[in-house]
Amino acid sequence: MKRKLTAVLTVALAAGIMVTGCGSSNSGTETKESAATTAGDTTAAGDTKAAGDTATEAAKSGEVTTIRFYGSDSEYNQNIVAGFQTENPDIKVEIVPVDFDNAEQIIKTGIASGDPVDVSFFWGSQINAFTDDNMAYDITPYLTENNNEWKDTFVPAYIDAGMVDGKYYAVSYQPVIETIFYNKDLFTQYNVEIPKTWDEFVEACKVFKDNGVYGVGNWNGQNHQLLQFAYQYMANDGTLEEYVAGKGDFTQCEGLKKCLENWKSVYDAGYWYPGEGALTSTKDQTQAAWYQGKVAMMFDAGSNAGEYTKNSEFEVGILPFPYVAEGGKYALNTVTNALFIPANAKHPEEAVRFMKYYTSDAGIEEIIKSGRLPATISMQDKVDSEILKDLLATTVGDNVVGYKQMQGLSSEINSFLQNDMVGMVCTGTSVEDTLEQLEDLKQATVKGE
């Protein structure tokens, strides 16, 4: 752990900068332990009214605290911020636009510099990337005060995604759900049936290629979504729980072997946009091809369903990940978009108030209107979008097996799965050597290196 933290500090000092939009640094740094103690001292039952009175008095006196929020500057976030500021005139929220592809490194650099944002986006199921280095604030006391009043507003699987060793460090506001969006018009035009197995998926890609259309759209830095097929294999051969917990030997993981071999065959066949250069295609390039009708199936997070339906000139559908064998088990991830507070944030109390509003009915309503699914219980039946209903339909059934992705094992494993593994195999590294590197990373994590 010391080695990891030292590396982060080195990056911060070498860069000489902090998260974009951050102010001057502060030499005082609060540890996770002291943050947890502070939370416990200030959020005991009965203190809520006092906090509200303090906010009202501050507003009347003209005192305003500015907190920085590392998150998307999308319309729904702007609306949530506006609503929060109306109800909390003593707090101003400054949105610092998030760089999703480099979020972990940027957030850690800000923390190590001593001047992080006050509230930050991250993935709930991967929050251990920060707890491992004591970089996340323990929000358990806030969630559990007043007999779990705030905690019980969430779907259990989603709020528990942000729990590490029995404590909560992240609040999940929406499930991500890895998804395949498909162009219904292209499927109809070329008389392609919805693929239900991997073999049918490959056959569909062949038909599209024969007609000048790429079957697969996926951009550089997002290859972890392609590993959904590995999880399908593991769900069906009984090894899913073992491997996602990091207990199995990855060099012996048949599900990963088959998945990597499959994707190399798709890459070699030229089914993956744009053929040559598929592994380096950017998000903008790939999405542009999708909107132009050059890509039949797009791999992305279900949270972007609203974006695709709004911006596409053709009908968009949700395609469940094909089974490895028809009638088998369906592996479903529990990845969530979440908010957390850096351990040394300057305004944790104000940050908690913002997070509570963000996950209130008023905040979640904005998230639903943007075409995203809610993580709170009271808003589950408020989803009226047909594509979101189709997405929710992929999450239920007697054959559905939930799991947390392997990215949560460590930040190094996360980077390898997201950026390296599929590309290594497609460009010539053997599957055996690639899985050996993954196993080495896991062993290093076990040893605490």
JSON list of C-alpha atoms in Angstrom, two decimals, residues 51 55 65-96 117-121 139 142 150 154 171 173 338-342 347-364 366-367:
[
{"chain": "A", "resi": 51, "resn": "ALA", "atom": "CA", "xyz": [-27.27, 21.15, 10.90]},
{"chain": "A", "resi": 55, "resn": "ALA", "atom": "CA", "xyz": [-27.38, 26.17, 7.14]},
{"chain": "A", "resi": 65, "resn": "THR", "atom": "CA", "xyz": [-19.42, 27.63, 1.03]},
{"chain": "A", "resi": 66, "resn": "THR", "atom": "CA", "xyz": [-18.26, 26.53, -2.41]},
{"chain": "A", "resi": 67, "resn": "ILE", "atom": "CA", "xyz": [-17.77, 22.81, -2.95]},
{"chain": "A", "resi": 68, "resn": "ARG", "atom": "CA", "xyz": [-16.31, 21.23, -6.07]},
{"chain": "A", "resi": 69, "resn": "PHE", "atom": "CA", "xyz": [-18.01, 18.29, -7.74]},
{"chain": "A", "resi": 70, "resn": "TYR", "atom": "CA", "xyz": [-16.00, 16.10, -10.12]},
{"chain": "A", "resi": 71, "resn": "GLY", "atom": "CA", "xyz": [-18.77, 14.87, -12.40]},
{"chain": "A", "resi": 72, "resn": "SER", "atom": "CA", "xyz": [-20.36, 15.11, -15.80]},
{"chain": "A", "resi": 73, "resn": "ASP", "atom": "CA", "xyz": [-21.41, 18.61, -16.84]},
{"chain": "A", "resi": 74, "resn": "SER", "atom": "CA", "xyz": [-24.45, 17.14, -18.58]},
{"chain": "A", "resi": 75, "resn": "GLU", "atom": "CA", "xyz": [-27.88, 18.75, -18.39]},
{"chain": "A", "resi": 76, "resn": "TYR", "atom": "CA", "xyz": [-29.16, 16.41, -15.68]},
{"chain": "A", "resi": 77, "resn": "ASN", "atom": "CA", "xyz": [-26.22, 17.23, -13.41]},
{"chain": "A", "resi": 78, "resn": "GLN", "atom": "CA", "xyz": [-26.69, 20.93, -13.99]},
{"chain": "A", "resi": 79, "resn": "ASN", "atom": "CA", "xyz": [-30.37, 20.58, -13.08]},
{"chain": "A", "resi": 80, "resn": "ILE", "atom": "CA", "xyz": [-29.53, 18.65, -9.91]},
{"chain": "A", "resi": 81, "resn": "VAL", "atom": "CA", "xyz": [-27.00, 21.27, -8.88]},
{"chain": "A", "resi": 82, "resn": "ALA", "atom": "CA", "xyz": [-29.51, 24.07, -9.52]},
{"chain": "A", "resi": 83, "resn": "GLY", "atom": "CA", "xyz": [-32.17, 22.31, -7.44]},
{"chain": "A", "resi": 84, "resn": "PHE", "atom": "CA", "xyz": [-29.75, 21.66, -4.61]},
{"chain": "A", "resi": 85, "resn": "GLN", "atom": "CA", "xyz": [-28.55, 25.27, -4.51]},
{"chain": "A", "resi": 86, "resn": "THR", "atom": "CA", "xyz": [-32.15, 26.50, -4.38]},
{"chain": "A", "resi": 87, "resn": "GLU", "atom": "CA", "xyz": [-32.79, 24.39, -1.29]},
{"chain": "A", "resi": 88, "resn": "ASN", "atom": "CA", "xyz": [-29.32, 25.07, 0.16]},
{"chain": "A", "resi": 89, "resn": "PRO", "atom": "CA", "xyz": [-28.50, 28.72, -0.48]},
{"chain": "A", "resi": 90, "resn": "ASP", "atom": "CA", "xyz": [-25.48, 28.49, 1.83]},
{"chain": "A", "resi": 91, "resn": "ILE", "atom": "CA", "xyz": [-23.70, 26.10, -0.57]},
{"chain": "A", "resi": 92, "resn": "LYS", "atom": "CA", "xyz": [-22.52, 26.69, -4.12]},
{"chain": "A", "resi": 93, "resn": "VAL", "atom": "CA", "xyz": [-21.57, 23.66, -6.22]},
{"chain": "A", "resi": 94, "resn": "GLU", "atom": "CA", "xyz": [-18.90, 24.01, -8.90]},
{"chain": "A", "resi": 95, "resn": "ILE", "atom": "CA", "xyz": [-18.91, 21.20, -11.46]},
{"chain": "A", "resi": 96, "resn": "VAL", "atom": "CA", "xyz": [-15.46, 20.05, -12.58]},
{"chain": "A", "resi": 117, "resn": "VAL", "atom": "CA", "xyz": [-12.64, 18.08, -4.97]},
{"chain": "A", "resi": 118, "resn": "ASP", "atom": "CA", "xyz": [-15.27, 17.68, -2.24]},
{"chain": "A", "resi": 119, "resn": "VAL", "atom": "CA", "xyz": [-17.50, 15.19, -4.05]},
{"chain": "A", "resi": 120, "resn": "SER", "atom": "CA", "xyz": [-16.33, 12.90, -6.82]},
{"chain": "A", "resi": 121, "resn": "PHE", "atom": "CA", "xyz": [-17.80, 10.55, -9.36]},
{"chain": "A", "resi": 139, "resn": "ILE", "atom": "CA", "xyz": [-19.85, 7.76, 5.06]},
{"chain": "A", "resi": 142, "resn": "TYR", "atom": "CA", "xyz": [-24.50, 9.26, 7.60]},
{"chain": "A", "resi": 150, "resn": "TRP", "atom": "CA", "xyz": [-30.78, 7.19, 4.08]},
{"chain": "A", "resi": 154, "resn": "PHE", "atom": "CA", "xyz": [-31.50, 2.35, -2.04]},
{"chain": "A", "resi": 171, "resn": "VAL", "atom": "CA", "xyz": [-23.24, 6.10, -2.71]},
{"chain": "A", "resi": 173, "resn": "TYR", "atom": "CA", "xyz": [-27.09, 6.64, -7.82]},
{"chain": "A", "resi": 338, "resn": "ALA", "atom": "CA", "xyz": [-21.54, 6.50, -7.63]},
{"chain": "A", "resi": 339, "resn": "LEU", "atom": "CA", "xyz": [-20.39, 9.49, -5.59]},
{"chain": "A", "resi": 340, "resn": "PHE", "atom": "CA", "xyz": [-17.76, 9.50, -2.87]},
{"chain": "A", "resi": 341, "resn": "ILE", "atom": "CA", "xyz": [-15.87, 11.99, -0.75]},
{"chain": "A", "resi": 342, "resn": "PRO", "atom": "CA", "xyz": [-12.05, 12.08, -0.81]},
{"chain": "A", "resi": 347, "resn": "HIS", "atom": "CA", "xyz": [-16.03, 20.32, 3.16]},
{"chain": "A", "resi": 348, "resn": "PRO", "atom": "CA", "xyz": [-17.28, 16.79, 3.95]},
{"chain": "A", "resi": 349, "resn": "GLU", "atom": "CA", "xyz": [-20.45, 17.93, 5.74]},
{"chain": "A", "resi": 350, "resn": "GLU", "atom": "CA", "xyz": [-21.54, 20.04, 2.78]},
{"chain": "A", "resi": 351, "resn": "ALA", "atom": "CA", "xyz": [-20.55, 17.19, 0.45]},
{"chain": "A", "resi": 352, "resn": "VAL", "atom": "CA", "xyz": [-22.85, 14.80, 2.31]},
{"chain": "A", "resi": 353, "resn": "ARG", "atom": "CA", "xyz": [-25.74, 17.25, 2.04]},
{"chain": "A", "resi": 354, "resn": "PHE", "atom": "CA", "xyz": [-25.18, 17.43, -1.71]},
{"chain": "A", "resi": 355, "resn": "MET", "atom": "CA", "xyz": [-25.04, 13.64, -2.01]},
{"chain": "A", "resi": 356, "resn": "LYS", "atom": "CA", "xyz": [-28.29, 13.31, -0.06]},
{"chain": "A", "resi": 357, "resn": "TYR", "atom": "CA", "xyz": [-30.04, 15.70, -2.41]},
{"chain": "A", "resi": 358, "resn": "TYR", "atom": "CA", "xyz": [-28.46, 14.03, -5.45]},
{"chain": "A", "resi": 359, "resn": "THR", "atom": "CA", "xyz": [-29.97, 10.67, -4.41]},
{"chain": "A", "resi": 360, "resn": "SER", "atom": "CA", "xyz": [-33.30, 12.11, -3.27]},
{"chain": "A", "resi": 361, "resn": "ASP", "atom": "CA", "xyz": [-36.43, 11.69, -5.41]},
{"chain": "A", "resi": 362, "resn": "ALA", "atom": "CA", "xyz": [-35.83, 15.16, -6.87]},
{"chain": "A", "resi": 363, "resn": "GLY", "atom": "CA", "xyz": [-32.28, 14.30, -7.94]},
{"chain": "A", "resi": 364, "resn": "ILE", "atom": "CA", "xyz": [-33.07, 10.81, -9.21]},
{"chain": "A", "resi": 366, "resn": "GLU", "atom": "CA", "xyz": [-33.51, 14.21, -13.27]},
{"chain": "A", "resi": 367, "resn": "ILE", "atom": "CA", "xyz": [-31.41, 11.09, -13.80]}
]
